[in-house]
mmCIF file of C-alpha atoms in Angstrom:
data_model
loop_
_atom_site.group_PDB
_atom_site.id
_atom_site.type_symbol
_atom_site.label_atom_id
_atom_site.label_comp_id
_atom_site.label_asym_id
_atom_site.label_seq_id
_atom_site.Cartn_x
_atom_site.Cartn_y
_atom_site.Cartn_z
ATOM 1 C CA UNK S 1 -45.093 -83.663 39.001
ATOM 2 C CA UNK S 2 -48.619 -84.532 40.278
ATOM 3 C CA UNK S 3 -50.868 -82.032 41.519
ATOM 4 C CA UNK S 4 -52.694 -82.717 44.694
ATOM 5 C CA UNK S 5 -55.853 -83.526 43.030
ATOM 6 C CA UNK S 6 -54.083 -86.038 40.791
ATOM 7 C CA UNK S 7 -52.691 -87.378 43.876
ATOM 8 C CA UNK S 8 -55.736 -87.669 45.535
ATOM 9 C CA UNK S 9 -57.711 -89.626 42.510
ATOM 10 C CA UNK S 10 -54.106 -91.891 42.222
ATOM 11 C CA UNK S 11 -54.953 -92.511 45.720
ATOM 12 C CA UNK S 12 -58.723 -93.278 45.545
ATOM 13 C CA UNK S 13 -58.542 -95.304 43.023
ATOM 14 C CA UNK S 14 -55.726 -97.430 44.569
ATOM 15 C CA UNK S 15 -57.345 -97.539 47.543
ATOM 16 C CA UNK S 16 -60.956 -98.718 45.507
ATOM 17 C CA UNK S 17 -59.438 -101.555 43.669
ATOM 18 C CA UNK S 18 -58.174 -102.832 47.469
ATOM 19 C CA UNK S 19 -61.932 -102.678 48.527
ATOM 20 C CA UNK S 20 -63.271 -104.086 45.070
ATOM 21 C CA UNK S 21 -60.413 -107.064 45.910
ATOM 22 C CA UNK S 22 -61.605 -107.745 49.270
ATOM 23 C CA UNK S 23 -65.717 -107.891 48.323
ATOM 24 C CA UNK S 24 -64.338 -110.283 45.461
ATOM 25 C CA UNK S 25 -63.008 -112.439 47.913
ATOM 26 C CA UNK S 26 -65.609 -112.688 49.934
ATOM 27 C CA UNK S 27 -68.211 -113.620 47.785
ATOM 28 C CA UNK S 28 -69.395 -117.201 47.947
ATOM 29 C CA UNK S 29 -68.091 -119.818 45.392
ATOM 30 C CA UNK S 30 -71.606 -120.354 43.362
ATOM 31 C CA UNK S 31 -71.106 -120.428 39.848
ATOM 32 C CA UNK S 32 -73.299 -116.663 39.597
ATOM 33 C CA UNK S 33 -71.922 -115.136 42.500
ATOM 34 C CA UNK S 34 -68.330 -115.847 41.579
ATOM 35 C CA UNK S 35 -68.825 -114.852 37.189
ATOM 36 C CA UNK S 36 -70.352 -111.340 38.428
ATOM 37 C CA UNK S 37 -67.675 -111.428 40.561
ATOM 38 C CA UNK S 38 -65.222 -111.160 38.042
ATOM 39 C CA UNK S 39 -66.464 -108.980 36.234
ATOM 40 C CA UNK S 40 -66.794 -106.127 38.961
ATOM 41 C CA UNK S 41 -63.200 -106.877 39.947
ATOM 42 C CA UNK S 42 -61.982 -106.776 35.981
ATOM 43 C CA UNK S 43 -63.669 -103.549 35.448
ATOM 44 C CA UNK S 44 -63.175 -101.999 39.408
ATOM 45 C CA UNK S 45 -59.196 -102.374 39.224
ATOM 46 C CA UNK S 46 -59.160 -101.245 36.200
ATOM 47 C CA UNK S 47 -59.865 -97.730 36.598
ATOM 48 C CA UNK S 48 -56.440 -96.941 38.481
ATOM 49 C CA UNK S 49 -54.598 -98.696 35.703
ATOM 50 C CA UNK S 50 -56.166 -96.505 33.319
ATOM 51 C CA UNK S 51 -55.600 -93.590 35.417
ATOM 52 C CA UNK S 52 -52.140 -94.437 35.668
ATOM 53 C CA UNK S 53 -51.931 -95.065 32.561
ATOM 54 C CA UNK S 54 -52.894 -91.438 31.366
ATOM 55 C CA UNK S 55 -50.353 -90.083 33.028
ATOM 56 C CA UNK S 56 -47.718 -91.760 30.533
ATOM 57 C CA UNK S 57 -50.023 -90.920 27.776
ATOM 58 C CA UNK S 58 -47.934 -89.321 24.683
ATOM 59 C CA UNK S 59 -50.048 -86.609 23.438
ATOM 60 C CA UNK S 60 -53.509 -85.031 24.990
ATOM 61 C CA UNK S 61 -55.722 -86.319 23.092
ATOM 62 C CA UNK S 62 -54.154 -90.024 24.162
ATOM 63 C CA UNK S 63 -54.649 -89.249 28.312
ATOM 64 C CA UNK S 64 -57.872 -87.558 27.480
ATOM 65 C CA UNK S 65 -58.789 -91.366 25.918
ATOM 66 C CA UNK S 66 -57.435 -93.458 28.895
ATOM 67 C CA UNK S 67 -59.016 -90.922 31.185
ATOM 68 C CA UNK S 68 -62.628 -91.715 29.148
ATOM 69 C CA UNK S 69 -61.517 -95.288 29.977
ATOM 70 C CA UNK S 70 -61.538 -94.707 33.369
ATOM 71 C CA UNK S 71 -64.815 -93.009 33.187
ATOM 72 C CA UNK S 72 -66.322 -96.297 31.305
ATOM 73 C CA UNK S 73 -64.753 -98.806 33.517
ATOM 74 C CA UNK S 74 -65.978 -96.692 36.384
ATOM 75 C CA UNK S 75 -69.914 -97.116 34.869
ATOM 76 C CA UNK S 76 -69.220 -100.807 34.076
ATOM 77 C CA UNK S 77 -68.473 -101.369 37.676
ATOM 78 C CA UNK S 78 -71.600 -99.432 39.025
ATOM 79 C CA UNK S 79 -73.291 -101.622 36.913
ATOM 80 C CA UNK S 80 -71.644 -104.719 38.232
ATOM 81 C CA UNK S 81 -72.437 -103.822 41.916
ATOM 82 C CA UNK S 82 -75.664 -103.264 41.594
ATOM 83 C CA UNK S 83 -76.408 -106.641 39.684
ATOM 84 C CA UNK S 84 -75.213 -107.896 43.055
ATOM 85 C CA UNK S 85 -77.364 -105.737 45.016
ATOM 86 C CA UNK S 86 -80.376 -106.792 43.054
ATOM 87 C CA UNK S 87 -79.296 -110.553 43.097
ATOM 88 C CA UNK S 88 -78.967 -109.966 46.895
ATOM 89 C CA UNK S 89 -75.786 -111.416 46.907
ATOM 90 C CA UNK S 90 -74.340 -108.447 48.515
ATOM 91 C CA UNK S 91 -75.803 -106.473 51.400
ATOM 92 C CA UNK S 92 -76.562 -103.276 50.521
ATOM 93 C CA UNK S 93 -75.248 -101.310 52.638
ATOM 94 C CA UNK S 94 -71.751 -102.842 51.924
ATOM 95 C CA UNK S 95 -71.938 -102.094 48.425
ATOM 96 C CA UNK S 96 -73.673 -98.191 48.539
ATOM 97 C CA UNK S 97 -70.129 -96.533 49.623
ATOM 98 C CA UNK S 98 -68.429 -98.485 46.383
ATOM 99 C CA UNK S 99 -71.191 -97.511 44.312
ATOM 100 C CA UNK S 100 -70.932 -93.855 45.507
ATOM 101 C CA UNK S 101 -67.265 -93.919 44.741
ATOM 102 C CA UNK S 102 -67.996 -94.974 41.127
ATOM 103 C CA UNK S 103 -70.230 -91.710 40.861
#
């Protein structure tokens, strides 16, 4: 059984991959826009995967690995969004709550 913490984070993470989705899919179709696309939305719905995925883990020392995956793929996305920041491809203010969420 979940705590309500781990229920919670299930929940965020769910709920961040929907909102890393949507910005994907609103991106413009250039060639730039549309490969850094990709990558934020590989890394940014991968973090509830991998959070899901600790929770079927077999031993600690496997779920304390796929929860250091999440942590990663978290960074990698921060990353990601604020290449698109910089680029300008993004507003900012769209991408600040994602990029606090990745914190």
């Amino acid at each position: 059984m979940h705590s309500p913490a781990e229920r919670d984070l299930k929940e965020r993470t769910f709920q961040f991959a929907r909102r890393i989705i949507h910005l994907f899919n609103a991106l413009p179709t250039k060639p730039l826009h549309q490969t850094l696309g990709r990558q934020v939305l590989r890394s940014g719905t991968s973090i509830g995967a991998n959070y899901r995925e600790a929770f079927r883990a077999r031993s600690r020392l496997e779920f304390r690995a796929k929860i250091g995956d999440c942590l990663k793929e978290a960074e990698e996305t921060e990353y990601w969004l604020q290449l698109l920041q910089a680029k300008q491809i993004v507003k900012p203010a769209r991408l600040q709550p994602l990029i606090q969420e990745t914190q």
